[in-house]
Structure formats: structure tokens, C-alpha cells
XYZ file of C-alpha atoms in Angstrom:
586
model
C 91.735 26.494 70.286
C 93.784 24.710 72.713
C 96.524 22.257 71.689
C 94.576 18.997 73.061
C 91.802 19.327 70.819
C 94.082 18.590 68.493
C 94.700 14.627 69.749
C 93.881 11.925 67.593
C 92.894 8.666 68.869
C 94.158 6.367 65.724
C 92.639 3.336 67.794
C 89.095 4.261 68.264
C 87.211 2.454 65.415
C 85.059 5.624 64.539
C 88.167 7.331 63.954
C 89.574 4.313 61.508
C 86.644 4.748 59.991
C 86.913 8.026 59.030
C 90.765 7.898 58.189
C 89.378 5.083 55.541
C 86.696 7.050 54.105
C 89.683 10.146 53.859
C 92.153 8.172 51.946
C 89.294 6.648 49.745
C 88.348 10.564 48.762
C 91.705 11.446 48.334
C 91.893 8.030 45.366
C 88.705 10.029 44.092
C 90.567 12.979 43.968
C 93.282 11.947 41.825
C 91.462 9.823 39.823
C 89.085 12.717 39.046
C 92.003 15.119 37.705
C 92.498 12.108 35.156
C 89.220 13.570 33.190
C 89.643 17.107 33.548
C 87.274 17.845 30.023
C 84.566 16.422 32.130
C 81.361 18.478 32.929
C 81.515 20.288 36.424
C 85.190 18.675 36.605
C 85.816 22.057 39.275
C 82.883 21.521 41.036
C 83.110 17.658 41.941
C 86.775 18.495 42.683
C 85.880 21.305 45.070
C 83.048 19.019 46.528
C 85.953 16.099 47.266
C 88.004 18.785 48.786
C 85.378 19.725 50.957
C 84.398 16.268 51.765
C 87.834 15.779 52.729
C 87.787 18.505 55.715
C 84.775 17.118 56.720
C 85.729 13.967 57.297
C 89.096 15.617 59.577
C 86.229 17.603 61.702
C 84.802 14.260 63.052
C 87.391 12.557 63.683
C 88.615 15.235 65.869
C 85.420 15.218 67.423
C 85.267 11.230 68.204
C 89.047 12.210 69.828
C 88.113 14.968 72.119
C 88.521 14.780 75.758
C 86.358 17.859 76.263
C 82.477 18.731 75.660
C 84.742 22.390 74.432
C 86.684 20.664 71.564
C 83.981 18.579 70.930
C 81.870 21.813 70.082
C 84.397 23.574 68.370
C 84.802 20.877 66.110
C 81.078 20.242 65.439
C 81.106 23.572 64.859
C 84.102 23.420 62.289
C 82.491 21.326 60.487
C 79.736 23.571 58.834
C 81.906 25.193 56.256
C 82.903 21.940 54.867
C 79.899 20.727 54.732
C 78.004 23.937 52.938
C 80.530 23.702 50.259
C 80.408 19.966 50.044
C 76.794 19.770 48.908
C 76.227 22.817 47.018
C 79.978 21.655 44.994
C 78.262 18.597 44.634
C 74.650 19.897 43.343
C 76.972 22.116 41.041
C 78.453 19.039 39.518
C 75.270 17.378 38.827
C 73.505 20.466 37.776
C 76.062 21.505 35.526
C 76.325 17.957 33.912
C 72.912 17.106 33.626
C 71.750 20.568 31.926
C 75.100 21.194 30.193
C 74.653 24.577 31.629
C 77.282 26.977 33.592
C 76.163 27.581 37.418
C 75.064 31.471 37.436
C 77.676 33.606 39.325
C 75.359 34.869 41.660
C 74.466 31.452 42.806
C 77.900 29.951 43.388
C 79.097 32.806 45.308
C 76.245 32.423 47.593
C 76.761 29.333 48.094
C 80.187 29.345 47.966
C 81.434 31.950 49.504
C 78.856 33.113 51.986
C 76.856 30.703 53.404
C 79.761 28.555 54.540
C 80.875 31.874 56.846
C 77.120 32.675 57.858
C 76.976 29.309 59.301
C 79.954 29.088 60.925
C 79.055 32.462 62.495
C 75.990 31.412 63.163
C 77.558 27.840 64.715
C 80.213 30.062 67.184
C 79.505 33.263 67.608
C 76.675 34.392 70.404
C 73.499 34.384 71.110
C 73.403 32.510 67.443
C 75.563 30.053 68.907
C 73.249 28.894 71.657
C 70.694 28.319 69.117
C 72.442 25.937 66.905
C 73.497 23.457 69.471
C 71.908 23.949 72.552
C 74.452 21.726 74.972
C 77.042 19.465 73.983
C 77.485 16.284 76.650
C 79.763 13.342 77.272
C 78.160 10.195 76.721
C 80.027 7.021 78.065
C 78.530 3.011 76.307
C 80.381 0.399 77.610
C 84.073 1.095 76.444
C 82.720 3.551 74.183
C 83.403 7.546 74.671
C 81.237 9.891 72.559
C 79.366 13.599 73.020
C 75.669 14.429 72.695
C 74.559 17.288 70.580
C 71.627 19.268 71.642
C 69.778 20.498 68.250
C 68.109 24.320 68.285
C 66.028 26.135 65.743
C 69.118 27.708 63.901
C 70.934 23.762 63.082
C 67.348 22.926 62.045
C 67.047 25.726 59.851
C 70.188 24.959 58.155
C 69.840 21.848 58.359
C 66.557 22.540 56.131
C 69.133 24.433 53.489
C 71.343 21.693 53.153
C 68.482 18.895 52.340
C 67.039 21.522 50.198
C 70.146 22.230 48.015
C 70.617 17.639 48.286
C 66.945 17.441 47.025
C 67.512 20.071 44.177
C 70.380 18.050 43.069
C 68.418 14.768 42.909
C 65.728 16.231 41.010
C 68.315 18.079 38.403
C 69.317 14.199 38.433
C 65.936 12.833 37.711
C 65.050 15.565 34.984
C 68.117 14.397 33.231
C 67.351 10.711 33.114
C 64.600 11.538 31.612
C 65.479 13.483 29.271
C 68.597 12.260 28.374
C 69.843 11.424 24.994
C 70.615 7.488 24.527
C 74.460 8.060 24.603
C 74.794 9.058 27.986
C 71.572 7.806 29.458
C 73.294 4.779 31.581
C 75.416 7.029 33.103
C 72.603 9.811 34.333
C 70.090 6.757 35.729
C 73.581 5.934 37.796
C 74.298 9.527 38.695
C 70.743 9.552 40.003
C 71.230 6.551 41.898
C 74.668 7.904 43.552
C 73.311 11.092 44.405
C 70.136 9.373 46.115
C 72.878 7.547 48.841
C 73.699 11.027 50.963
C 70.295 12.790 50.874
C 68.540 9.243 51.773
C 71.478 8.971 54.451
C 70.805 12.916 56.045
C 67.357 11.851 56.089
C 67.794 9.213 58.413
C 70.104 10.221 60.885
C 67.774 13.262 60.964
C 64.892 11.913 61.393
C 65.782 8.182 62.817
C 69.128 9.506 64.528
C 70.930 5.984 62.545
C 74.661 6.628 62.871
C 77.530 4.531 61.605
C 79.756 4.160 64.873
C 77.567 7.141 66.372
C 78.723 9.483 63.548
C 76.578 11.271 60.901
C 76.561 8.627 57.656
C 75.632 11.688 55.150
C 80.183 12.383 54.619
C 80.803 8.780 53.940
C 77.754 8.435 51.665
C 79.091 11.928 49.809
C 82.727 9.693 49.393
C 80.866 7.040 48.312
C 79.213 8.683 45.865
C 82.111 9.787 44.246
C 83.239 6.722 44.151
C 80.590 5.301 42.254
C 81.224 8.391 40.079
C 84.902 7.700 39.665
C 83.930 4.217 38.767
C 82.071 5.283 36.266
C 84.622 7.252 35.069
C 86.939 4.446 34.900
C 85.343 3.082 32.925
C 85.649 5.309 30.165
C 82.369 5.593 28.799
C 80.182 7.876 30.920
C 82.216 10.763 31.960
C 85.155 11.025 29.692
C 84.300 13.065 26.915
C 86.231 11.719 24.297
C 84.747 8.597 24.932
C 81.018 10.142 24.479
C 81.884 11.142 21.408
C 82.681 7.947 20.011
C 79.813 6.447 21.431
C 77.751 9.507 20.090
C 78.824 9.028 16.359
C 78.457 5.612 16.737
C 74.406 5.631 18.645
C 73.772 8.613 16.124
C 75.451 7.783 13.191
C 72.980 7.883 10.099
C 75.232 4.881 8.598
C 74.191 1.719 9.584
C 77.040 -0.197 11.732
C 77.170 -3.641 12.579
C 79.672 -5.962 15.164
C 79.305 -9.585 13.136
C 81.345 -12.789 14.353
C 82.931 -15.062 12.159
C 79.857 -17.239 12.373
C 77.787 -14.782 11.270
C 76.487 -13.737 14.181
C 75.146 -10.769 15.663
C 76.949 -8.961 18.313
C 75.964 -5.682 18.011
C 74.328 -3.228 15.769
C 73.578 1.027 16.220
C 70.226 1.539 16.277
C 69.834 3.235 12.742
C 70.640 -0.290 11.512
C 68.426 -1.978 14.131
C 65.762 0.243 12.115
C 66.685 -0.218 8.626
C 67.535 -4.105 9.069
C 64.821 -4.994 11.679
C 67.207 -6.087 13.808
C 65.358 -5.067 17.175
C 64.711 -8.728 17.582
C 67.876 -10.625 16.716
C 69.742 -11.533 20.113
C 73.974 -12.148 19.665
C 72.993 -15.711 19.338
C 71.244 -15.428 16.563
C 73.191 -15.444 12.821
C 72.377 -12.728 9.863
C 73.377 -15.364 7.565
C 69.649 -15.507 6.270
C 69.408 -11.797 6.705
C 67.317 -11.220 2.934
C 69.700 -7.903 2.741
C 72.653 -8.909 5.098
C 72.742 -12.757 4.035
C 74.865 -12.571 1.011
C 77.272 -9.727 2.441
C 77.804 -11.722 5.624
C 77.943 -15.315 3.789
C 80.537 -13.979 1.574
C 82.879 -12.428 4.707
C 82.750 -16.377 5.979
C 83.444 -17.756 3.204
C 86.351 -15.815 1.795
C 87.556 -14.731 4.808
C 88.318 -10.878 3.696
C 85.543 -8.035 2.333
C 86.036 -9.432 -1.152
C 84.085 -7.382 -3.489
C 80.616 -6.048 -1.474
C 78.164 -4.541 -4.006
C 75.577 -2.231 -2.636
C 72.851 -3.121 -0.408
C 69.442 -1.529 -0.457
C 67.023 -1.183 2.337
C 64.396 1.203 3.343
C 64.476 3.113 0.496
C 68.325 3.748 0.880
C 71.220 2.264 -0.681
C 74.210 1.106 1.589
C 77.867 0.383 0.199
C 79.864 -1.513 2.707
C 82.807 -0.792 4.525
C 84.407 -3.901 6.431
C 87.202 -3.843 9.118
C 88.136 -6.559 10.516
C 87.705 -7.045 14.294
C 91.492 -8.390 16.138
C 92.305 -9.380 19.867
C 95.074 -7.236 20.257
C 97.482 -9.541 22.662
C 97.190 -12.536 20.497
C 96.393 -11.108 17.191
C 93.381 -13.601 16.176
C 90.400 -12.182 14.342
C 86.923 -12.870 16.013
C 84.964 -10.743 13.918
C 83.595 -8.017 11.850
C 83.167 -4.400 12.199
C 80.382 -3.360 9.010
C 80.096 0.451 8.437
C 77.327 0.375 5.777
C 77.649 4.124 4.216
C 74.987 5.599 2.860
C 75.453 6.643 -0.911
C 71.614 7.173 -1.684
C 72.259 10.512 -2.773
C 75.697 9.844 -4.665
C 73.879 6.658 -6.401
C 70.841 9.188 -7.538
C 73.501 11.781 -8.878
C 74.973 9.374 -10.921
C 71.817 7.965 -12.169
C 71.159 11.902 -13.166
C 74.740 12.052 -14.856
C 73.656 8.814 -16.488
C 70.505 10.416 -17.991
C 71.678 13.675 -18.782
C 75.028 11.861 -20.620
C 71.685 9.637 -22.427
C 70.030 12.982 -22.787
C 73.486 14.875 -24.350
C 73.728 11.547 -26.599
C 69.887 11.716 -27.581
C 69.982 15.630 -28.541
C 73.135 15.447 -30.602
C 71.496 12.779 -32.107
C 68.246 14.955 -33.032
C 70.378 18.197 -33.569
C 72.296 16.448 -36.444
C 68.682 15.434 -37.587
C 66.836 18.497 -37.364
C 69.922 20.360 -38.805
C 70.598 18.032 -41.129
C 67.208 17.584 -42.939
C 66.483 22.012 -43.506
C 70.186 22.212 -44.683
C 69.945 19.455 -47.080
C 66.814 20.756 -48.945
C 68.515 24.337 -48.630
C 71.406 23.318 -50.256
C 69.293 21.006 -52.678
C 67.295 23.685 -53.530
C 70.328 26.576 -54.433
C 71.852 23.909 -56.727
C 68.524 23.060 -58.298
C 68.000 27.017 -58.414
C 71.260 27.734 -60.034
C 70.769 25.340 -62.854
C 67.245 26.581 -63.990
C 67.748 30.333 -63.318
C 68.410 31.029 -67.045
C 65.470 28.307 -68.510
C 63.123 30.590 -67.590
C 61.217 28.124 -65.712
C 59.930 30.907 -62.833
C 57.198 28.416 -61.408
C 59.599 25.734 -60.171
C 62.202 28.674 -59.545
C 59.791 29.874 -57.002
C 58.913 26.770 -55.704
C 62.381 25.963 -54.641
C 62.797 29.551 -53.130
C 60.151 28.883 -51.054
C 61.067 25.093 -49.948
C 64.758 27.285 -49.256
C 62.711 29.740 -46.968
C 60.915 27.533 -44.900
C 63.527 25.578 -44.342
C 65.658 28.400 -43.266
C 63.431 29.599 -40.800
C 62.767 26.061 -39.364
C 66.982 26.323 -38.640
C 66.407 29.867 -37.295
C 63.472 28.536 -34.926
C 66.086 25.923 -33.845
C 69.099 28.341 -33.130
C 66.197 30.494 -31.399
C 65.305 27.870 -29.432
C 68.922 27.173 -28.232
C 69.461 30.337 -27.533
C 66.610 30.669 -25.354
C 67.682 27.742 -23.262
C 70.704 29.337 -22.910
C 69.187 32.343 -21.525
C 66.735 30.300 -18.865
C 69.626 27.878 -17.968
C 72.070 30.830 -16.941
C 71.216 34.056 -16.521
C 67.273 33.563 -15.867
C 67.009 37.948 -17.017
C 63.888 39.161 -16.070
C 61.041 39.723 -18.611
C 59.322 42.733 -19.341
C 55.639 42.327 -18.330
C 52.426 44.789 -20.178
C 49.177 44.142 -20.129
C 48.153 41.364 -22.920
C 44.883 40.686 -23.857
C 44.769 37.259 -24.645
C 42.046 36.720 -26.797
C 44.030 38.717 -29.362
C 46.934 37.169 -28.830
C 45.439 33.708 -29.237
C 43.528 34.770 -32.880
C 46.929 35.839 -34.059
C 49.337 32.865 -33.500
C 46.237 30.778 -34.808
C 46.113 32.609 -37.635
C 49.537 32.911 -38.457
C 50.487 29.090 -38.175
C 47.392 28.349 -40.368
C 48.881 30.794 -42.872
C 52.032 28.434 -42.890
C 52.929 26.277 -45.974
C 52.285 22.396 -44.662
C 52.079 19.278 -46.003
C 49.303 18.411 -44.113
C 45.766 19.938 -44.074
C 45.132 22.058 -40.730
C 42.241 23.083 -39.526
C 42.459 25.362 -36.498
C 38.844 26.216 -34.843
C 39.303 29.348 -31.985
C 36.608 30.046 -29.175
C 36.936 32.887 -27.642
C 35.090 34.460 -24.696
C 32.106 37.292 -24.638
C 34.711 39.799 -22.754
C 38.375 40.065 -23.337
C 40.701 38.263 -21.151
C 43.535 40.232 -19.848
C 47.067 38.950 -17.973
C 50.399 40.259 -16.627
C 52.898 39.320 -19.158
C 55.976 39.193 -22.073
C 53.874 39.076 -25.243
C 56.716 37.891 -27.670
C 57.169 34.687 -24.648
C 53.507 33.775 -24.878
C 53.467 33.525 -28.063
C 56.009 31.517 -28.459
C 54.193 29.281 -26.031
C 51.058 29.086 -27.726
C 52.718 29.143 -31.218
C 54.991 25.642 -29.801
C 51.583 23.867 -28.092
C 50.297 24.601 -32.032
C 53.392 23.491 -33.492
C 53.188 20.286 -31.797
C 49.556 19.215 -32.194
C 50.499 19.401 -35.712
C 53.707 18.187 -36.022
C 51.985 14.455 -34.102
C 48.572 14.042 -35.701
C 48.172 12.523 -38.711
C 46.385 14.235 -42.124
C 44.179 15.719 -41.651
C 44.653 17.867 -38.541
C 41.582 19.620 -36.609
C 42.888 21.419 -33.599
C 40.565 23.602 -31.241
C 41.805 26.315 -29.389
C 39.712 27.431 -26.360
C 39.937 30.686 -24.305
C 37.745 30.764 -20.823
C 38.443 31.793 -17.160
C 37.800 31.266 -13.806
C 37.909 33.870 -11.394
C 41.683 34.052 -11.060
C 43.165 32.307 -13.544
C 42.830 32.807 -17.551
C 42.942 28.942 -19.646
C 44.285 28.500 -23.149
C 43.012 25.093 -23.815
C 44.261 23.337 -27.335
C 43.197 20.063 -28.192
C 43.817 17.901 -30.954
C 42.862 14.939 -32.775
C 46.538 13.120 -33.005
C 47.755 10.168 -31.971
C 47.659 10.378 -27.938
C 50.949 10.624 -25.109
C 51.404 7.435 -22.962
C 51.048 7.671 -19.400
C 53.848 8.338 -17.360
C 55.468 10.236 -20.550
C 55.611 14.318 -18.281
C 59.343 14.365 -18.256
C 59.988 12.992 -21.844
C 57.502 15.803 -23.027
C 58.676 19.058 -20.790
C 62.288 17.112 -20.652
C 65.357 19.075 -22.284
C 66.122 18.062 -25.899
C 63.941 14.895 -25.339
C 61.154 13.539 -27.171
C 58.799 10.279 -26.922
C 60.044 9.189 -30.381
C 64.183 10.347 -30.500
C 64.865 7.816 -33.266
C 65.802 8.895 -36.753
C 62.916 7.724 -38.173
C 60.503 9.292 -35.846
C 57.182 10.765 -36.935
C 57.618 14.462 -36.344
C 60.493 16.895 -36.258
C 61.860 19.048 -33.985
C 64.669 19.533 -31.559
C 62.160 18.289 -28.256
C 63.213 21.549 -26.194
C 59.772 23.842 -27.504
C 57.961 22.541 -24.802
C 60.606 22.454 -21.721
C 60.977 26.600 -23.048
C 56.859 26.849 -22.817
C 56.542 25.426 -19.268
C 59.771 27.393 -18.261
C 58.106 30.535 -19.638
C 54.600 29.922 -17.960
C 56.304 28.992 -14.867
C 58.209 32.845 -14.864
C 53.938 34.162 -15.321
C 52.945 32.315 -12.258
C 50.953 29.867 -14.388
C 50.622 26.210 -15.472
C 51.374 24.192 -18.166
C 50.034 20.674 -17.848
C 47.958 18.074 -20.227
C 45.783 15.472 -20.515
C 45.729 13.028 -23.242
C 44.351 9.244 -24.357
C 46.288 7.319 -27.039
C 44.416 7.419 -30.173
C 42.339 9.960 -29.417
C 43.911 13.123 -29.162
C 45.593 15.364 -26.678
C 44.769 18.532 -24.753
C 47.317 21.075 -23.465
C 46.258 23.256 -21.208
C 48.312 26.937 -20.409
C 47.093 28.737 -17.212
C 47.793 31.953 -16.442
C 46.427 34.858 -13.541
C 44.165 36.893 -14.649
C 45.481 41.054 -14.466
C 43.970 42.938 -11.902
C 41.179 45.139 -13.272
């Protein structure tokens, strides 16, 4: 290249122009490396960089004495402008999808089409292809050159708008699918990236020129800029400051910007939807708020957070947090920042440490009972023994043997019982399962707790099926179940008892159906009845005995068989427990 092409002509306006635009991308440039954690920070950079040598190409142009320079710089210009837009599709691409650009791709782009132009541009027959003559043109005052377009500028020409038009749809896709936080800022990129494609467009097809020089480099630089605005102000493109405005558009804690009117200023939309607050504008107060009211009256009144109770809404309970909201450069509170945390699931874990501490206080209370009453007549009765042993009185000696033996397996049932839980509660062993016919099962525990000694009169009717009934099982387990559901019919009906124990099937399950004719279960009662060392009656003085864990062990044991352990009952009348239970394969 000769030395004149070289010239500058600082006072042609095109050429002011362009030294503008230059020193504009060079502000974008340095303000860019301010956010270097932003997505596609290399590529925007790169794009600027090339943006900047493109902008140096024309102005040589608009400067050149001779229809030569004036070519070679048209034709210098390629490379910079290849690696312009496909940086600046990068960018976008990369920051839309938050995915890397493939290696293949960039180095394509990159690497080789910027020299396959320019060959293409220079080199012959190519060359004569691309731009067909280049020719002073003289307006008035004005100097310029006349390109003559071929098939091969055309063609890349086509490539360029093609990679510009891929960008803006990347753009599009984005905006619509963009996540609230950074939504602003993608419907902006889209905008930006709209100014040099809608630019090339023209000038291509309209041959529009800003001081008769191609508006798609200054449209790139002002792109950026809008970018870099953006950027400035800290909320689109800096990452740190996406993150705060992630947590605080995706927080699951309600948070709230209140003035010291009571006002509204702001609110995250998880407390827009909680509160209602979709409708309240900032000049509307949250003084009436029927959840917010009293929290926000209080803040006025008092002037600090005082002491905020929690707040329930939506089926979730809210304890407040309250910082107060200061203009740094004169130190003057204007407001409130409310972080309402949720504690729903602390607030139902201490309502469960509150029941099981009423629970620990309600078995101790029927432990001492139901240990207290069997050891009592035990002892009773070895006193009593030990004075008649030599009076020969044998009846009421045997008598009080007996009342000793019942009540010392009543205490050995207990400590079985506890034992048991013990076993569920922490090791959960596995049981040993045979084949158990139930209808033998069944006639036995019948049988055997009608056999027991009882102050009341039982009557225990069985109906069994035509053909045995057979199930997977621990046979000791169920008949502790059965022998419990028994236990208990007894224990709360009155005198005389008349309990009938069923035995039927359907075709997968075997039933165990025992009803009674006691007093009845309230509605609502389930947890009191399978609860852990709970009862309906846990007072001293309650009707029947027990330690109320018999029937959380049944329904833990017919839980381990696959089965069911539910009832139905009517106060007054009676009450049916029902044990179900999968048939064995046959």
C-alpha cells in the first residue's frame, strides 16, 4: 500500500463522524472491562475491538485521493466486519442461552471467514466479483467513491445478515423465555441488537447512508452503548447485582419496602401472592392490611420493630424481620425494609415437641397408673398370703394367688409392650413370615381371652368361613394383634360384653372383623386411638386400663403384613375394628 492512502482528512465531516463513533467504542471498551463476570464478557469485547478497526477502514476511505486506496480500504474492511458481527451474535447467544459458543463454530467464524473474505475481497478473479469498479464521485464540495456490487459482496453480504438475524432471534427466544430477574434487560438487548441489522437492511436495500457511509458500524457502537448503559446501571449485566435481585424476585420469604406512612413501595412477588398485593399502587397504605395492618401500625407508631408476633397467611406462618430503610448522605429514615421469614415448618415442629412433651407427660402419668394398680394388689396379696398361710384357710389362699398372677402378667404384658415399641421405634428387625391359617389363629386367641378370669361377663361369638383362610405372616405378631383389638372391646364396654369376631375375604385381601357392643369412639378420635401411650380417657379415673400403646403396636404390626388396620364406630352403640391382611398365594 502506498504511503498516501494513509492521509486523513480530520476536516471532512464523514471523517469527524467516524473519529466520534471511535472514541465512543473505545468509552464502551473500558467501561465493559468494569464487568468482566458478565456473560460473553470476551465476545462483546472482541466485537468492540473489531468495531473499532472498522470504523479506521472508512475513514480512510472518505480520505482517499485514489479509486486504488479507496478499494484497498473497502476491501480492509471485511475482516473487521466478519468478526464484528459474529463477536457480537456470540455475546448475545452466549447470554441469552447461558451456553458456551461450540469451538467449531467460533473458529469458523473467527478465524476463517474473516481471511476467506478478505481473499475473496483482493485477490483475483474473486476480486472482480466482489466489487466490480470503484469510481470518484464529486456533490457539490463533497468528494466520495462509488462501489460497484458483484455476486461474491452479495453473497457475503447474505452471511453477514444471516449471522445479524440469528442473533436477533437468539434475542427474541430469550425474551420470551426469560426468567423475571433479568427479563428487562433481554426485551432491551433485543431492542439494541434490532438497530444494526434494521440499519444493513437499509443501506442494502434503500442505499440510506449517514454522510454517504454504511450506518450498520455506528449502529454496532451504538448498540454497545445501550449495552454499556445498561450495564451502568448495575442491574442487568453485572452479575452480582442479578443475584441480589434473584434472591430478592425468588425469595420464598415474603419482602416488603413500607414508608413511614405506611405505604407501599414495593413488595417481591411471593408477597404480592400471599398478601394480595397485585393491586395496591405505592400510594396506597397497608395500614388496613387485615394481616399487615397491625405489624405496619405498630412500626408508625413506635417508631422501631417493637415486638412483631407472627403473621399467618395462606396457610403459612410469617415472623418478621424489620430493617430500617436510611438516606445515606443525610442519615434520615424514610422507611421500612420487612423480610417476613417463613417458620411454617419450625412453628409445626414445635407444635409436635409440644404434643409429644403432652404425650411424655400423659404416659408417665398412665405408666405410674397401670404399674401402680397390678403392684399394689401384688403386694396386697403376698402380705395377705403370708398372714393366712398357717390358718389353713386354702380357699382364700388361692384366691389371692390367683389375684397375684393376673396381676403379674398384666405388668409383664406392659413391659412386653414397651419392649416392643422399643423394637419398632429403633431397629424395625425383620419378622419371620410362615404360612398362617387364620381361621385357626382367630378360634385360639378367642378362646384363650374367654378363658381369662374377668370381672365382667364376656361373650365372644366367632364366624368363620366354609374354607380356610391363609396369609403371609409372624404368627406370635398377629396374635398379639387380634388378642389387643379383643383386649380392648372388653376393657370399654360395659357388663355384660358380647363381642363378634368375623373371618371373610375378598379376592385379595383376608378381614378379621370384631365388633362390639361398648360405648362408641368420637369422631375425629384416629390418632388418640393408634397414638403412642395415648388414650381417649388418660385421666386417673378413666374407665379402662391399659398403657394406650396395644393398638399403635397392632397397626405398626399390620402395616409390616401389607395390611390395614382401621375402624368404624357410633357412640353408644358399639365399635368395629377391622384387620386386613393379603391373602397367601395358593
Amino acid at each position: 500500500m502506498r504511503q498516501s492512502c494513509l492521509q486523513l482528512n480530520v476536516s471532512d465531516p464523514a471523517v469527524i463522524v467516524l473519529l466520534v463513533t471511535c472514541g465512543f467504542v473505545a468509552w464502551v471498551l473500558v467501561a465493559l472491562n468494569r464487568y468482566p463476570n458478565t456473560r460473553g464478557h470476551k465476545w462483546a469485547r472482541l466485537a468492540l475491538y473489531g468495531c473499532f478497526f472498522w470504523l479506521i477502514c472508512p475513514m480512510f476511505e472518505a480520505s482517499s485521493h485514489t479509486a486504488e486506496c479507496a478499494r484497498f480500504w473497502g476491501e480492509a474492511a471485511w475482516p473487521p466486519i466478519v468478526v464484528t458481527i459474529s463477536a457480537w451474535s456470540f455475546f448475545i447467544y452466549e447470554y441469552a442461552t447461558r451456553k458456551s459458543v461450540p469451538l467449531l463454530v467460533w473458529v469458523k467464524c473467527i478465524l476463517i471467514t474473516p481471511v476467506v473474505v478478505f481473499v475473496a475481497a483482493s485477490v483475483s478473479p474473486s476480486a472482480e466479483h466482489f466489487y466490480t469498479y470503484v469510481r470518484p464521485i464529486q456533490s457539490g464540495a463533497e468528494r466520495g467513491y462509488e462501489f460497484g456490487h458483484g455476486a461474491v459482496f452479495y453473497f457475503f453480504m447474505v452471511f453477514i445478515n444471516a449471522v445479524l438475524f440469528a442473533s436477533l432471534f437468539l434475542a427474541v427466544r430469550a425474551a420470551l423465555k426469560a426468567p423475571v430477574v433479568v427479563r428487562r434487560f433481554v426485551e432491551k438487548l433485543l431492542i439494541a441488537t434490532a438497530f444494526p441489522w434494521l440499519g444493513n437492511a437499509v443501506y442494502l436495500t434503500s442505499d440510506v447512508t449517514i454522510l454517504g457511509l454504511d450506518p450498520t458500524p455506528m449502529l454496532i457502537s451504538l448498540s454497545a452503548g445501550v449495552v454499556i448503559w445498561l450495564m451502568l446501571d448495575k442491574r442487568w449485566m453485572d452479575m452480582k447485582s442479578i443475584g441480589r435481585d434473584y434472591l430478592y424476585l425468588n425469595s420464598r420469604d415474603p419482602i416488603l419496602f413500607i414508608t413511614d406512612e405506611g405505604k407501599l413501595l414495593d413488595a417481591n412477588p411471593d408477597a404480592k401472592r400471599v398478601f394480595h398485593l397485585e393491586g395496591l399502587s405505592g400510594s396506597q397504605s397497608v395500614v388496613n392490611h387485615p394481616q399487615l395492618g397491625t405489624m405496619v401500625s405498630q412500626l408508625g407508631e413506635n417508631g422501631d420493630d417493637g415486638d412483631m408476633r407472627i403473621i399467618e397467611a395462606g396457610g403459612r406462618k410469617f415472623a418478621p424481620r424489620v430493617n430500617p430503610l436510611v438516606l445515606p448522605h443525610v442519615g434520615k429514615r424514610f422507611g421500612w425494609l420487612l423480610t417476613l421469614m417463613d417458620v411454617t415448618a419450625r412453628e409445626e415442629a414445635a407444635a409436635r415437641t409440644r404434643a409429644a412433651d403432652l404425650a411424655k407427660s400423659q404416659f408417665l402419668s398412665t405408666i405410674t397408673h397401670e404399674l401402680r394398680t397390678p403392684l399394689t394388689v401384688i403386694k396386697g396379696s403376698v402380705q395377705l398370703m403370708s398372714r393366712i398361710k398357717d390358718k389353713g384357710d386354702v380357699e382364700s389362699f388361692e384366691r389371692l394367688l390367683t389375684l397375684a398372677e393376673t396381676n403379674a402378667e398384666t405388668l409383664s404384658r406392659l413391659v412386653n409392650d414397651l419392649l416392643a415399641v422399643q423394637r419398632f421405634e429403633n431397629s424395625e428387625e425383620d419378622m419371620k413370615f410362615d404360612r398362617i391359617v387364620l381361621d385357626d389363629l382367630v378360634k385360639r386367641v378367642a378362646d384363650r381371652v374367654k378363658q381369662e378370669r374377668r370381672s365382667k361377663t364376656v361373650t365372644i361369638e366367632t364366624h368363620l368361613p366354609d374354607l380356610p383362610l391363609a396369609v403371609e405372616g409372624e404368627k406370635q405378631a398377629l396374635e398379639q394383634v387380634v388378642e389387643n383389638i379383643l383386649s380392648n372391646s372388653i376393657k370399654f364396654s360395659g357388663d355384660p360384653v358380647k363381642i363378634v369376631v368375623t373371618l371373610d375375604s375378598d379376592e385379595d385381601n383376608a378381614r378379621i372383623r370384631v365388633s362390639d357392643n361398648g360405648h362408641g369412639i368420637p369422631e375425629g378420635s384416629e390418632e388418640q386411638v393408634f397414638g403412642m401411650f395415648t388414650q381417649l380417657d388418660s385421666s386417673d379415673t378413666r374407665m379402662g386400663g391399659g398403657s394406650g400403646i396395644g393398638m399403635h403396636i397392632s397397626r405398626r404390626i399390620v402395616q409390616r403384613h401389607s395390611g390395614r388396620l382401621s375402624y368404624e364406630s357410633v357412640l353408644g352403640e358399639g365399635t368395629t375394628f377391622t384387620v386386613t391382611l393379603p391373602l397367601a398365594a395358593k
